[in-house]
Coordinates of N, CA, C and O in Angstrom, one line a residue:
M1247 N 116.6 100.4 71.4 CA 117.0 100.0 72.5 C 117.4 98.7 72.8 O 116.7 97.8 72.0
K1248 N 118.6 98.3 73.3 CA 118.9 96.8 73.5 C 118.4 96.1 74.7 O 118.4 97.0 75.7
A1249 N 117.9 94.9 74.8 CA 117.3 94.2 75.8 C 118.7 93.9 76.6 O 120.0 94.1 76.2
Q1250 N 118.7 93.6 77.8 CA 119.8 93.0 78.6 C 120.6 92.0 78.0 O 121.7 91.9 78.2
D1251 N 119.9 91.0 77.4 CA 120.5 90.0 76.6 C 121.3 90.3 75.6 O 121.6 89.3 74.8
G1252 N 121.1 91.5 75.0 CA 121.8 91.9 74.0 C 120.7 92.1 72.6 O 121.3 92.3 71.5
G1253 N 119.7 91.4 72.7 CA 118.7 91.5 71.6 C 118.3 92.6 71.3 O 117.9 93.3 72.5
P1254 N 117.8 93.2 70.2 CA 117.0 94.3 70.0 C 115.4 94.1 70.5 O 114.8 93.2 70.3
E1255 N 115.2 95.2 71.3 CA 113.9 95.2 71.7 C 113.7 96.7 72.1 O 114.3 97.4 72.8
D1256 N 112.3 97.1 71.8 CA 111.9 98.2 72.0 C 111.1 98.3 73.6 O 110.2 97.8 73.5
E1257 N 112.1 98.7 74.5 CA 111.4 98.5 76.1 C 110.5 99.6 76.4 O 109.8 99.4 77.4
G1258 N 110.4 100.7 75.8 CA 109.4 101.5 76.0 C 110.1 102.4 77.4 O 110.8 102.1 77.9
Q1259 N 109.1 103.2 78.0 CA 109.4 103.8 79.3 C 109.1 102.9 80.7 O 107.9 102.3 80.5
F1260 N 110.0 102.7 81.5 CA 109.7 102.1 82.8 C 108.8 103.1 83.6 O 109.1 104.2 83.7
P1261 N 107.7 102.6 84.3 CA 107.4 101.3 84.5 C 106.3 100.7 83.4 O 106.0 99.6 83.6
D1262 N 105.8 101.6 82.4 CA 105.0 101.0 81.7 C 105.4 99.6 81.0 O 104.6 98.7 80.7
W1263 N 106.6 99.8 80.4 CA 107.3 98.6 79.8 C 107.3 97.3 80.6 O 106.9 96.2 80.4
F1264 N 107.6 97.3 82.0 CA 107.7 96.5 82.9 C 106.4 95.9 83.2 O 106.1 94.5 83.4
I1265 N 105.5 96.7 83.4 CA 103.9 96.4 83.7 C 103.3 95.3 82.5 O 102.7 94.5 82.7
E1266 N 103.6 95.8 81.3 CA 103.2 95.4 80.1 C 104.1 93.8 79.9 O 103.3 92.8 79.6
S1267 N 105.3 93.9 80.2 CA 106.2 92.7 80.0 C 105.8 91.5 81.1 O 105.5 90.3 80.6
F1268 N 105.6 92.1 82.4 CA 105.0 91.2 83.5 C 103.8 90.5 83.3 O 103.7 89.3 83.4
A1269 N 102.8 91.3 82.6 CA 101.5 90.9 82.4 C 101.7 90.1 81.3 O 101.0 88.8 81.0
D1270 N 102.4 90.2 80.2 CA 102.6 88.9 79.3 C 102.9 87.7 79.9 O 102.3 86.7 79.5
Y1271 N 104.0 87.5 80.5 CA 104.4 86.3 81.3 C 103.3 85.8 82.1 O 103.0 84.7 82.2
W1272 N 102.5 86.8 83.0 CA 101.5 86.2 84.0 C 100.3 85.5 83.0 O 99.9 84.5 83.6
Q1273 N 100.1 86.1 81.9 CA 99.1 85.8 81.0 C 99.6 84.3 80.4 O 98.7 83.3 80.2
S1274 N 100.8 84.3 79.9 CA 101.3 83.0 79.5 C 101.3 81.8 80.5 O 101.3 80.8 80.0
M1275 N 101.1 82.2 81.7 CA 100.9 80.9 82.6 C 99.6 80.6 83.1 O 99.4 80.1 83.8
G1276 N 98.7 81.2 82.1 CA 97.3 80.7 82.4 C 96.5 81.7 83.3 O 95.2 81.3 83.8
S1277 N 97.1 82.8 83.9 CA 96.4 83.8 84.7 C 95.8 85.1 83.6 O 96.2 85.1 82.6
S1278 N 95.1 85.9 84.4 CA 94.5 87.2 83.8 C 95.8 88.1 83.6 O 96.4 88.3 84.4
R1279 N 95.5 88.5 82.3 CA 96.6 89.8 82.2 C 96.1 91.0 83.1 O 97.1 91.5 83.2
I1280 N 94.9 91.4 83.5 CA 94.6 92.3 84.0 C 95.2 91.9 85.6 O 95.8 93.0 86.1
E1281 N 95.2 90.7 86.0 CA 95.6 90.4 87.4 C 97.2 90.6 87.1 O 97.9 91.2 88.3
G1282 N 97.8 90.3 86.3 CA 99.5 90.4 86.0 C 99.6 92.0 85.9 O 100.8 92.5 86.6
R1283 N 98.8 92.8 85.3 CA 99.0 94.3 85.5 C 98.8 94.8 86.9 O 99.8 95.7 87.2
I1284 N 97.9 94.3 87.6 CA 97.8 95.0 88.9 C 99.0 94.4 89.7 O 99.6 95.3 90.4
A1285 N 99.4 93.2 89.7 CA 100.6 92.9 90.5 C 101.7 93.5 90.1 O 102.6 93.8 90.9
A1286 N 102.0 93.7 88.7 CA 103.3 94.4 88.4 C 103.1 96.0 88.7 O 104.0 96.5 88.9
Y1287 N 101.8 96.6 88.6 CA 101.8 98.0 89.0 C 102.3 98.0 90.6 O 103.0 99.0 91.0
L1288 N 101.7 97.4 91.3 CA 102.0 97.3 92.9 C 103.6 96.9 93.1 O 104.2 97.6 93.9
M1289 N 104.2 96.0 92.0 CA 105.7 95.9 92.4 C 106.3 96.9 92.1 O 107.4 97.2 92.9
V1290 N 106.2 97.6 91.3 CA 107.0 99.1 91.0 C 106.5 100.4 91.5 O 106.9 101.4 91.1
S1291 N 105.2 100.2 92.4 CA 104.6 101.5 93.0 C 105.5 101.9 94.2 O 106.3 101.3 94.8
D1292 N 105.7 103.3 94.3 CA 106.7 103.8 95.4 C 105.6 104.5 96.5 O 106.1 105.1 97.3
A1293 N 104.5 103.9 96.5 CA 103.6 104.2 97.4 C 103.7 103.5 98.6 O 102.8 102.5 98.6
P1294 N 104.1 103.7 99.7 CA 104.3 102.9 100.9 C 103.0 102.7 101.7 O 102.8 101.6 102.2
E1295 N 102.1 103.6 101.7 CA 100.7 103.7 102.2 C 99.8 103.1 101.3 O 98.7 102.9 101.7
G1296 N 100.2 102.5 100.2 CA 99.3 101.6 99.3 C 98.6 102.4 98.3 O 98.6 103.8 98.0
V1297 N 98.2 101.5 97.4 CA 97.3 102.1 96.0 C 95.9 101.7 96.1 O 95.7 100.9 96.4
S1298 N 95.2 102.9 95.9 CA 93.7 102.7 95.9 C 93.2 101.9 94.9 O 93.9 101.5 93.9
A1299 N 92.0 101.2 95.0 CA 91.5 100.3 94.0 C 91.2 101.2 92.8 O 91.3 100.6 91.8
E1300 N 90.7 102.6 93.1 CA 90.7 103.3 91.9 C 91.8 103.5 90.9 O 91.8 103.3 89.7
E1301 N 93.0 103.8 91.7 CA 94.0 103.8 90.7 C 94.7 102.6 90.1 O 95.0 102.8 88.9
L1302 N 94.4 101.5 90.7 CA 94.8 100.2 90.0 C 93.7 100.0 88.9 O 94.2 99.5 88.2
A1303 N 92.5 100.4 89.0 CA 91.4 100.2 88.0 C 91.9 101.0 87.0 O 92.0 100.6 85.6
E1304 N 92.4 102.2 87.1 CA 93.0 103.3 85.9 C 94.3 102.6 85.5 O 94.4 102.5 84.3
A1305 N 95.2 102.1 86.2 CA 96.5 101.5 85.6 C 96.3 100.4 85.0 O 97.1 100.0 84.1
A1306 N 95.3 99.6 85.5 CA 95.2 98.2 84.8 C 94.2 98.1 83.6 O 94.2 97.4 82.9
G1307 N 93.7 99.3 83.3 CA 92.4 99.4 82.5 C 91.3 98.6 82.6 O 91.0 97.7 81.7
A1308 N 91.1 98.5 83.6 CA 90.0 97.5 84.3 C 89.0 98.1 84.9 O 89.1 99.3 85.6
S1309 N 87.6 97.6 85.4 CA 86.7 98.1 86.0 C 86.9 98.0 87.7 O 87.9 97.0 87.9
R1310 N 86.3 98.7 88.4 CA 86.5 98.4 90.0 C 86.2 97.0 90.3 O 86.7 96.5 91.2
G1311 N 85.3 96.5 89.7 CA 84.8 95.2 90.0 C 85.8 94.0 89.7 O 86.1 93.2 90.3
S1312 N 86.6 94.3 88.5 CA 87.5 93.3 88.1 C 88.7 93.5 89.2 O 89.5 92.7 89.6
V1313 N 89.0 94.9 89.5 CA 90.1 95.1 90.5 C 89.8 94.4 91.9 O 90.5 93.7 92.3
S1314 N 88.7 94.4 92.1 CA 88.3 93.7 93.3 C 88.6 92.3 93.2 O 89.0 91.7 94.3
T1315 N 87.9 91.7 92.3 CA 88.2 90.3 92.0 C 89.5 89.9 92.0 O 90.1 88.8 92.6
Y1316 N 90.4 90.5 91.1 CA 91.8 90.2 91.0 C 92.6 90.4 92.2 O 93.6 89.8 92.5
T1317 N 92.1 91.6 93.0 CA 93.0 91.6 94.3 C 92.6 90.7 95.3 O 93.7 90.3 95.9
R1318 N 91.6 90.3 95.2 CA 91.4 89.3 96.2 C 92.2 87.9 95.9 O 92.4 87.2 96.7
S1319 N 92.2 87.6 94.6 CA 93.0 86.6 94.0 C 94.4 86.7 94.5 O 95.0 85.6 94.9
L1320 N 94.8 87.9 94.3 CA 96.3 88.1 94.6 C 96.6 88.1 96.0 O 97.7 87.5 96.6
M1321 N 95.6 88.5 96.7 CA 95.9 88.3 98.3 C 95.9 86.7 98.7 O 96.7 86.4 99.6
A1322 N 95.0 86.2 98.3 CA 95.0 84.7 98.5 C 96.1 83.8 98.3 O 96.4 83.1 98.8
A1323 N 96.9 84.5 97.2 CA 98.1 83.6 96.6 C 99.4 84.3 97.6 O 100.6 83.9 97.1
G1324 N 98.9 85.5 98.1 CA 100.2 85.9 99.0 C 100.9 87.1 98.3 O 102.1 87.4 98.8
F1325 N 100.5 87.6 97.2 CA 101.3 88.6 96.4 C 100.8 89.9 96.9 O 101.8 90.9 96.8
V1326 N 99.7 90.2 97.5 CA 99.0 91.5 97.8 C 98.4 91.4 99.1 O 98.1 90.6 99.6
R1327 N 98.6 92.6 99.7 CA 97.8 92.8 101.1 C 96.9 94.1 101.1 O 97.5 95.1 100.4
L1328 N 96.0 94.0 101.9 CA 95.0 95.1 101.9 C 95.5 95.9 103.1 O 96.0 95.3 104.2
V1329 N 95.7 97.2 102.8 CA 96.0 98.0 104.1 C 94.9 99.3 104.2 O 94.1 99.4 103.3
R1330 N 94.8 99.6 105.5 CA 93.7 100.7 105.7 C 94.7 102.1 106.2 O 95.4 101.9 106.8
R1331 N 94.0 103.1 105.8 CA 94.4 104.4 106.3 C 93.5 104.9 107.3 O 92.2 104.6 107.3
P1332 N 94.3 105.7 108.4 CA 93.1 106.0 109.4 C 92.1 107.1 108.8 O 92.5 107.9 107.8
D1333 N 90.9 107.0 109.3 CA 89.9 107.6 108.7 C 89.6 107.8 107.4 O 89.1 108.8 106.6
D1334 N 89.6 106.6 106.7 CA 89.8 106.5 105.3 C 88.8 105.0 105.0 O 89.4 104.1 105.3
R1335 N 87.8 104.9 104.4 CA 87.2 103.7 104.3 C 87.4 103.0 102.7 O 87.2 102.0 102.6
A1336 N 88.5 103.6 102.2 CA 88.7 103.1 101.0 C 89.8 102.0 101.3 O 90.4 102.1 102.0
H1337 N 89.7 100.9 100.4 CA 90.8 100.0 100.2 C 92.2 100.4 99.5 O 92.1 101.0 98.5
Y1338 N 93.2 99.9 99.9 CA 94.4 100.3 99.6 C 95.2 99.1 99.6 O 95.1 98.3 100.4
Y1339 N 96.1 98.8 98.5 CA 96.7 97.5 98.3 C 98.3 98.0 98.0 O 98.8 98.8 97.7
V1340 N 98.9 96.9 98.9 CA 100.6 97.0 98.8 C 101.2 95.6 98.5 O 100.5 94.5 98.6
M1341 N 102.4 95.5 97.8 CA 102.9 94.2 97.8 C 104.1 94.3 98.7 O 104.9 95.4 98.7
D1342 N 104.2 93.3 99.5 CA 105.3 93.4 100.5 C 106.8 93.4 99.7 O 106.9 93.1 98.6
E1343 N 108.0 93.9 100.3 CA 109.1 94.1 99.6 C 109.7 92.7 99.2 O 110.4 92.7 98.0
D1344 N 109.5 91.7 100.0 CA 110.0 90.3 99.6 C 108.8 89.5 99.3 O 108.5 88.5 99.8
V1345 N 108.0 89.7 98.4 CA 106.9 88.9 98.1 C 107.2 87.5 97.7 O 106.5 86.6 97.9
W1346 N 108.5 87.4 97.0 CA 108.6 86.1 96.4 C 109.2 85.3 97.4 O 109.0 83.9 97.5
G1347 N 110.0 85.9 98.6 CA 110.1 84.9 99.5 C 108.9 84.7 100.5 O 109.1 83.5 101.0
G1348 N 108.0 85.4 100.6 CA 106.7 85.1 101.2 C 105.9 83.9 100.5 O 105.5 83.1 100.8
F1349 N 106.0 84.1 99.0 CA 105.6 83.1 98.1 C 106.1 81.8 98.3 O 105.5 80.7 98.4
L1350 N 107.4 81.8 98.3 CA 108.2 80.6 98.6 C 107.8 79.9 99.9 O 107.8 78.6 100.1
D1351 N 107.5 80.6 100.9 CA 107.3 80.1 102.3 C 106.0 79.6 102.2 O 105.7 78.1 102.7
K1352 N 105.0 80.2 101.5 CA 103.7 79.7 101.3 C 103.5 78.4 100.3 O 102.8 77.2 100.7
E1353 N 104.4 78.4 99.4 CA 104.7 77.2 98.3 C 105.1 76.0 99.4 O 104.8 74.8 99.0
Q1354 N 106.0 76.2 100.2 CA 106.4 75.2 101.1 C 105.5 74.5 101.9 O 105.8 73.1 102.2
G1355 N 104.6 75.2 102.6 CA 103.3 74.6 103.0 C 102.7 73.7 102.3 O 102.3 72.5 102.6
Y1356 N 102.5 74.3 101.1 CA 101.7 73.4 100.0 C 102.5 72.1 99.8 O 101.9 70.9 99.8
L1357 N 103.8 72.2 99.5 CA 104.7 70.9 99.2 C 104.8 70.1 100.4 O 104.9 68.9 100.1
R1358 N 104.7 70.7 101.6 CA 104.7 69.6 102.8 C 103.4 68.9 103.1 O 103.3 67.8 103.0
S1359 N 102.2 69.6 102.6 CA 101.0 68.8 102.7 C 100.9 67.7 101.4 O 100.5 66.8 101.6
Q1360 N 101.4 68.1 100.3 CA 101.5 67.0 99.1 C 102.2 66.0 99.4 O 101.9 64.8 99.2
R1361 N 103.5 66.2 100.0 CA 104.3 65.1 100.5 C 103.7 64.1 101.5 O 103.6 63.1 101.5
D1362 N 103.0 64.8 102.7 CA 102.3 64.1 103.5 C 101.3 63.3 102.9 O 101.0 62.0 103.3
L1363 N 100.5 63.9 102.0 CA 99.4 63.1 101.3 C 100.1 62.0 100.5 O 99.7 60.6 100.3
A1364 N 101.1 62.0 99.8 CA 101.9 60.9 99.1 C 102.4 59.8 100.2 O 102.2 58.7 99.8
A1365 N 103.2 60.2 101.3 CA 103.2 59.2 102.5 C 102.1 58.5 102.8 O 102.3 57.1 102.8
R1366 N 101.0 59.0 103.1 CA 99.7 58.4 103.4 C 99.1 57.3 102.3 O 98.9 56.5 102.6
A1367 N 99.4 57.9 101.2 CA 98.8 57.3 99.8 C 99.9 56.0 99.6 O 99.3 54.9 99.0
L1368 N 101.1 56.2 100.0 CA 102.0 54.9 99.4 C 101.7 54.0 100.4 O 101.7 52.8 99.7
A1369 N 101.3 54.0 101.6 CA 100.8 53.0 102.4 C 99.8 52.2 102.0 O 99.4 51.2 102.4
R1370 N 99.0 52.9 100.9 CA 97.7 52.2 100.3 C 97.7 51.5 99.1 O 96.9 51.0 98.3
T1371 N 99.0 51.6 98.5 CA 99.5 51.1 97.1 C 100.0 49.9 97.4 O 100.5 49.5 98.2
S1372 N 99.8 49.0 96.2 CA 100.7 47.7 96.2 C 102.1 47.8 95.7 O 102.4 48.2 94.6
P1373 N 102.9 47.6 96.5 CA 104.5 47.5 96.4 C 105.0 46.8 95.0 O 104.3 45.9 94.7
G1374 N 105.6 47.7 94.2 CA 106.0 47.3 93.0 C 105.2 47.3 91.8 O 105.6 47.5 90.7
G1375 N 103.7 47.9 92.1 CA 103.0 48.2 90.9 C 103.2 49.7 90.7 O 103.8 50.5 91.2
P1376 N 102.5 50.0 89.4 CA 102.8 51.4 88.7 C 102.4 52.5 89.7 O 103.0 53.5 89.6
A1377 N 101.3 52.5 90.4 CA 100.9 53.4 91.2 C 101.7 53.5 92.2 O 102.0 54.9 93.0
H1378 N 102.4 52.6 92.8 CA 103.3 52.9 94.1 C 104.5 53.5 93.6 O 105.0 54.3 94.5
Q1379 N 104.8 53.1 92.3 CA 106.1 53.9 92.0 C 105.9 55.3 91.7 O 106.7 56.1 91.9
R1380 N 104.7 55.9 91.0 CA 104.5 57.1 90.7 C 104.2 57.8 92.1 O 104.6 59.0 92.2
V1381 N 103.3 57.3 93.1 CA 103.3 57.9 94.3 C 104.5 58.0 95.2 O 104.8 59.0 95.8
R1382 N 105.6 56.7 95.0 CA 106.8 57.0 95.7 C 107.7 58.1 94.9 O 108.3 58.9 95.8
N1383 N 107.6 58.3 93.9 CA 108.4 59.4 93.1 C 107.7 60.6 93.6 O 108.5 61.8 93.8
M1384 N 106.5 60.8 93.6 CA 105.9 62.0 94.2 C 106.3 62.3 95.5 O 106.9 63.5 95.7
R1385 N 106.2 61.3 96.5 CA 106.8 61.8 97.8 C 108.2 62.0 97.9 O 108.7 63.0 98.6
D1386 N 109.2 61.2 97.2 CA 110.4 61.6 97.1 C 111.0 62.8 96.6 O 112.0 63.5 96.9
Y1387 N 110.3 63.1 95.4 CA 110.4 64.4 94.7 C 110.3 65.6 95.6 O 110.9 66.6 95.8
L1388 N 109.1 65.5 96.2 CA 108.6 66.5 97.4 C 109.6 66.7 98.5 O 109.9 67.9 99.0
S1389 N 110.1 65.5 98.9 CA 110.9 65.5 99.9 C 112.2 66.2 99.5 O 113.0 67.0 100.4
W1390 N 112.5 65.8 98.5 CA 113.8 66.5 97.9 C 113.6 67.9 97.7 O 114.7 68.6 98.3
L1391 N 112.6 68.4 97.4 CA 112.3 69.9 97.0 C 112.5 70.7 98.3 O 113.2 71.7 98.6
L1392 N 111.8 69.9 99.5 CA 111.8 70.3 100.7 C 113.0 70.3 101.6 O 113.5 71.2 102.3
D1393 N 113.5 68.9 101.8 CA 114.5 68.8 102.4 C 115.9 69.1 101.9 O 116.9 69.5 102.7
V1394 N 116.3 68.5 100.8 CA 117.4 68.7 100.4 C 117.9 69.9 99.8 O 118.9 70.7 99.9
Q1395 N 116.8 70.8 98.9 CA 117.1 72.0 98.3 C 116.9 73.2 99.5 O 117.9 74.1 99.3
Q1396 N 116.2 72.9 100.6 CA 116.3 74.2 101.7 C 116.1 75.6 100.9 O 116.9 76.4 101.4
L1397 N 115.0 75.6 100.1 CA 114.9 76.9 99.3 C 114.9 78.2 100.2 O 115.4 79.1 100.3
P1398 N 113.7 78.0 101.3 CA 113.7 79.3 102.0 C 114.9 79.7 102.8 O 115.3 81.1 102.8
R1399 N 115.6 78.9 103.3 CA 116.9 79.1 103.8 C 117.8 79.7 103.0 O 118.4 80.7 103.4
E1400 N 118.1 79.0 102.0 CA 118.9 79.6 100.9 C 118.9 80.9 100.4 O 119.6 81.8 100.1
W1401 N 117.3 81.3 100.1 CA 117.1 82.6 99.7 C 117.3 83.7 100.7 O 117.9 84.8 100.3
R1402 N 117.2 83.5 102.2 CA 117.2 84.3 103.0 C 119.0 84.4 103.0 O 119.5 85.7 103.3
R1403 N 119.7 83.4 102.9 CA 121.1 83.5 102.8 C 121.8 84.5 101.7 O 122.5 85.2 102.0
F1404 N 121.1 84.0 100.5 CA 121.4 84.6 99.3 C 121.2 86.4 99.5 O 122.0 87.0 99.1
K1405 N 120.0 86.6 100.1 CA 119.6 88.0 100.4 C 120.6 88.7 101.3 O 121.1 89.8 101.1
A1406 N 121.1 87.9 102.3 CA 121.8 88.6 103.3 C 123.1 88.7 102.6 O 123.8 90.0 102.9
E1407 N 123.9 87.9 101.9 CA 125.0 88.1 101.3 C 124.9 89.1 100.2 O 125.7 90.3 100.1
R1408 N 123.9 89.3 99.5 CA 123.7 90.5 98.7 C 123.6 91.8 99.4 O 124.2 92.7 98.9
D1409 N 122.8 91.6 100.4 CA 122.7 93.0 100.9 C 124.0 93.7 101.6 O 124.1 94.9 101.8
A1410 N 124.7 92.5 102.0 CA 126.0 93.1 102.8 C 127.2 93.3 101.7 O 128.1 93.5 102.0
G1411 N 126.8 93.1 100.4 CA 127.6 93.6 99.4 C 128.6 92.3 99.0 O 129.5 92.6 98.2
G1412 N 128.1 91.1 99.1 CA 129.1 89.8 98.9 C 128.6 89.5 97.6 O 128.3 89.4 96.6

C-alpha cells in the first residue's frame, strides 16, 4: 500500500495502524508510548458515551494502573475528559471533537503567563546586556505568537470555512 505522500508503506488496518503511528510520534516527543496509544485510541473511538478504563487497558496493552496514571496526565494536558454514566461507578474517557483547538487555547494561557514573566524580568535586567537581550527576545517572541499570529481566532476561521465547504 502507498502512503499519502507516495512513499511505500504498509499501513495495515485502520485504526490499528493509526494508533501505532500516533504512539510512535508521541513517544518520539519524549512521552510514554502507552499514553500515545490511549490518546490515539480515544481519538478514533466511535463511542460518544466514552471508553472504559478496562477497554483502554486492553487496547493499549497496559495495566489498569498505567491507564489510570496516563489518563490523569492526558486530562491535565486537556486531551481527555472523564465522563460518568448514570448508575455506573466505572470511569469512562472521551476526547473532545476539537481537542487540538482546546489544546491551543490552553497553550495560549501558558504563552501569556510566560510573556508576563518575561515583561517583569525585563525590568530587572541591565539594558544592553546579554540577559536583557535574551529576555527581550523571549517577551517579543511570545508577544508575536500571541498577538500577531492570532492562532485561536485563525483556527476557528479555518474550521468555519472548511465546514462551509470553502
